[in-house]
Short mmCIF file of C-alpha atoms in Angstrom, two decimals:
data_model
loop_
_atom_site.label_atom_id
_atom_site.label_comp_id
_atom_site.label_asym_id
_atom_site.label_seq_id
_atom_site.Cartn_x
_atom_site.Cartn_y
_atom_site.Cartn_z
CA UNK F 72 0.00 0.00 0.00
CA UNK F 73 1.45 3.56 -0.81
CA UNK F 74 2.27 5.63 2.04
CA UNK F 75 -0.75 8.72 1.58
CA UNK F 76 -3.05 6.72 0.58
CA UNK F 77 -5.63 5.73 3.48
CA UNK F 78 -6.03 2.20 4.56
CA UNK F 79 -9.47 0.62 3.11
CA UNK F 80 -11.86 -1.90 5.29
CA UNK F 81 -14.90 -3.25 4.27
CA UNK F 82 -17.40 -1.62 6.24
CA UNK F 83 -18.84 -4.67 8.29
CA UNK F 84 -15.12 -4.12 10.20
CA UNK F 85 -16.39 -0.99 11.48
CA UNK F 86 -20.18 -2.05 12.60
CA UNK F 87 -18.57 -4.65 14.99
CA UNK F 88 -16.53 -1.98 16.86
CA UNK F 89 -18.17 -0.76 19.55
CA UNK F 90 -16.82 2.65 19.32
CA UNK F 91 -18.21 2.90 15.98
CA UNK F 92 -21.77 1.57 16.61
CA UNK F 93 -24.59 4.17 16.59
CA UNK F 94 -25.43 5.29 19.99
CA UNK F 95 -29.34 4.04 19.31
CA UNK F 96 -31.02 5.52 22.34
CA UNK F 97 -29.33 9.15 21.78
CA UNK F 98 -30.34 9.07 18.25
CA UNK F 99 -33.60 7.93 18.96
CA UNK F 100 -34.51 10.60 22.14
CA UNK F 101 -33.31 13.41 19.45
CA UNK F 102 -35.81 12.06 16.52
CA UNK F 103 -38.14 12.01 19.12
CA UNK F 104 -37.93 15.67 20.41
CA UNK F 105 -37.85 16.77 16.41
CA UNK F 106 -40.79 14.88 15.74
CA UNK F 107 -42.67 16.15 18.99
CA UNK F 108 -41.61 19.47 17.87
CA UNK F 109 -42.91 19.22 14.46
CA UNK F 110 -46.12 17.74 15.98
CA UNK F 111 -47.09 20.56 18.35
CA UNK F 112 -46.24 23.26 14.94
CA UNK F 113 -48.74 21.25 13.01
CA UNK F 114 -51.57 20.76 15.71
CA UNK F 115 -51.09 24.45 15.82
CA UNK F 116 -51.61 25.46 12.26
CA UNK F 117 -54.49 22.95 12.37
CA UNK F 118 -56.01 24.68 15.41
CA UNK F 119 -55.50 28.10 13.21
CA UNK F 120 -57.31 26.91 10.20
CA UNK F 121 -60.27 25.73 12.32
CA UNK F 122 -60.08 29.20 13.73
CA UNK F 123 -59.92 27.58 17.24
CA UNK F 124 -58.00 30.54 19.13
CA UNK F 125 -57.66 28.18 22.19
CA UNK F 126 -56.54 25.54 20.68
CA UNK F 127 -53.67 27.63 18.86
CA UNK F 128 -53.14 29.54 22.45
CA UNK F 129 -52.53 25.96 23.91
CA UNK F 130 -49.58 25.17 22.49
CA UNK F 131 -48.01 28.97 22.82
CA UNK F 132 -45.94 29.94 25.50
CA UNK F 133 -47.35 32.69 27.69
CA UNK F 134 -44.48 34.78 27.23
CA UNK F 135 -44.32 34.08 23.13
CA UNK F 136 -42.46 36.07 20.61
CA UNK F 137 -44.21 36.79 17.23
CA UNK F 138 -41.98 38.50 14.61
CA UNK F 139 -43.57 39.83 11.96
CA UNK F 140 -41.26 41.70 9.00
CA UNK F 141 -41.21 45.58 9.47
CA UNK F 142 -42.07 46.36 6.31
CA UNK F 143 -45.71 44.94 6.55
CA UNK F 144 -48.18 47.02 8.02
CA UNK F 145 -48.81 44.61 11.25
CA UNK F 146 -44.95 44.28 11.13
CA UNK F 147 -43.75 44.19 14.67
CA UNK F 148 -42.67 42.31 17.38
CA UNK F 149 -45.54 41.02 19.52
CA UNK F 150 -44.70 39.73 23.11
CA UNK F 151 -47.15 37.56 25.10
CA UNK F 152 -50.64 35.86 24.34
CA UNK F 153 -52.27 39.18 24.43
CA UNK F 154 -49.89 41.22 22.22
CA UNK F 155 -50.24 37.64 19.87
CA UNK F 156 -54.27 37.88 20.57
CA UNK F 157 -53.61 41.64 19.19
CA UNK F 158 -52.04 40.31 15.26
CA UNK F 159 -54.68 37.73 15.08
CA UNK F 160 -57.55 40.17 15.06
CA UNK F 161 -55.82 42.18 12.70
CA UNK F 162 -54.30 39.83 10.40
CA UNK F 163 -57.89 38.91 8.95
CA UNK F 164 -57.70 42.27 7.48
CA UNK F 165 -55.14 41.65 4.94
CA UNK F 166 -54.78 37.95 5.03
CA UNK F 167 -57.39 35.32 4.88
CA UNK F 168 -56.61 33.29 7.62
CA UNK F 169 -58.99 30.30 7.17
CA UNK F 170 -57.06 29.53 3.53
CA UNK F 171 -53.65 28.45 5.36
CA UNK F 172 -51.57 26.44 3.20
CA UNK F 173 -48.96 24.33 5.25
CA UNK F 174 -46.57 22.70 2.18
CA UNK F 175 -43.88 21.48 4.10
CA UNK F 176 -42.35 21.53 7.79
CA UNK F 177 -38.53 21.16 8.06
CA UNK F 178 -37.62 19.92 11.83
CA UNK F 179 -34.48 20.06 13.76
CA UNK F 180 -34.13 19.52 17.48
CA UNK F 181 -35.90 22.91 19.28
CA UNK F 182 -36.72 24.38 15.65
CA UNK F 183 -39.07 23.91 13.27
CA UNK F 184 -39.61 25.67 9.68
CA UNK F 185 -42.72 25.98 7.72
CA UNK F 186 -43.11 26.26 4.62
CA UNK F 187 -46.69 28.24 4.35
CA UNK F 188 -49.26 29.87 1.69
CA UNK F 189 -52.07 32.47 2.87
CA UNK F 190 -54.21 34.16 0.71
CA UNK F 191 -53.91 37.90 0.28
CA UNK F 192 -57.91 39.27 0.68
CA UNK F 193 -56.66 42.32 -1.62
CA UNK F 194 -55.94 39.89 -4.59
CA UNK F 195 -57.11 36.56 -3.35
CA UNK F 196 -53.39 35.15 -4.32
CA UNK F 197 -51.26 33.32 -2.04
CA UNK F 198 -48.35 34.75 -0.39
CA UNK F 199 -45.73 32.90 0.08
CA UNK F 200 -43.25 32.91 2.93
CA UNK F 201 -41.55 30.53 5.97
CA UNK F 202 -42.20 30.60 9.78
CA UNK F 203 -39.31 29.84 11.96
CA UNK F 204 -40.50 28.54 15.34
CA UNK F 205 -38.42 27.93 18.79
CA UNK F 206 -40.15 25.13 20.50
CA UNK F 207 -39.22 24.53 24.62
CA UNK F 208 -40.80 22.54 26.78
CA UNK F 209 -43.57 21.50 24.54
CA UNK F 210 -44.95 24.82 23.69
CA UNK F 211 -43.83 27.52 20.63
CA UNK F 212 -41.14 30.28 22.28
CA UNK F 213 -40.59 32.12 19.32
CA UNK F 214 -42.17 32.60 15.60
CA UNK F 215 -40.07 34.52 13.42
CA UNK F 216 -42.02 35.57 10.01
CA UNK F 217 -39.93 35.56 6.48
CA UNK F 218 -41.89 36.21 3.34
CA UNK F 219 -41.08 35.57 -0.68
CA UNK F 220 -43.81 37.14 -1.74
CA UNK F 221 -45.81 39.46 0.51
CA UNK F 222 -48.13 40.47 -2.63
CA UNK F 223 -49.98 43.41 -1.83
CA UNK F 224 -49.23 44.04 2.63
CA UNK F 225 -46.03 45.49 0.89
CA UNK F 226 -47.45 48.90 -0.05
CA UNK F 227 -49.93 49.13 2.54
CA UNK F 228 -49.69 51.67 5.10
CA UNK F 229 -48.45 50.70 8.94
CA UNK F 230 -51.40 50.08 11.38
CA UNK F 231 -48.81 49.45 14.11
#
């Protein structure tokens, strides 16, 4: 064998070592807390589309951060169920909130991405963009807002 070039083993050498066996029950207790994660985002875009307020409120944090882009006209950070109570009486405004679109949730540990489509009342087209959520202790921390395609909420004026 030359000198720089490294050593090859077939790889049934390495799955008998124990040092180099998967560590099963680690593995398995982060998969877990993803998945749990993921769960509690989608019960609580299910709870929002059935316009069940206490259903969403149930799996928020009491002292929950919403982020919302600046540039919208409900673009602000909200802090707390009340301040969160606030956007979702004026979201319907602007956005139909009944028509959420979930495509896709990305999960990873404590966060979890959406992937989501709302219809714009002003045009009755989707807007696109991706929630970011912080998930501790079984309920959402955090929600942090980033739109592709904010439609029409781009040129209307700040109510915030």
């Amino acid at each position: 064998m030359h000198r720089n070039q490294p050593e090859h083993r077939a790889l049934s050498e390495f799955s008998t070592h124990e040092s180099l066996r998967p560590r099963r029950n680690a593995m398995s207790t982060a998969t877990s807390l993803t998945e749990q994660n993921r769960a509690i985002v989608e019960a609580m875009f299910k709870a929002a589309n059935n316009g069940d307020i206490e259903g969403v409120f149930s799996y928020l944090s009491d002292d929950v951060t919403v982020i919302e882009p600046l540039f919208l006209p409900f673009g602000k950070a909200y802090h707390g169920k009340d301040e969160f109570l606030g956007l979702a009486q004026v979201l319907p405004n602007y956005l139909d909130v009944s028509s959420i679109t979930v495509h896709y949730t990305i999960a990873d540990g404590d966060r979890v991405a959406a992937c989501v489509g709302i219809t714009d009342v002003a045009t009755g087209k989707l807007t696109h963009f991706i929630e970011q959520f912080t998930v501790k202790d079984g309920k959402i921390v955090e929600n942090r807002l980033f739109y592709h395609n904010a439609g029409t909420l781009v040129d209307k004026p700040k109510v915030v």
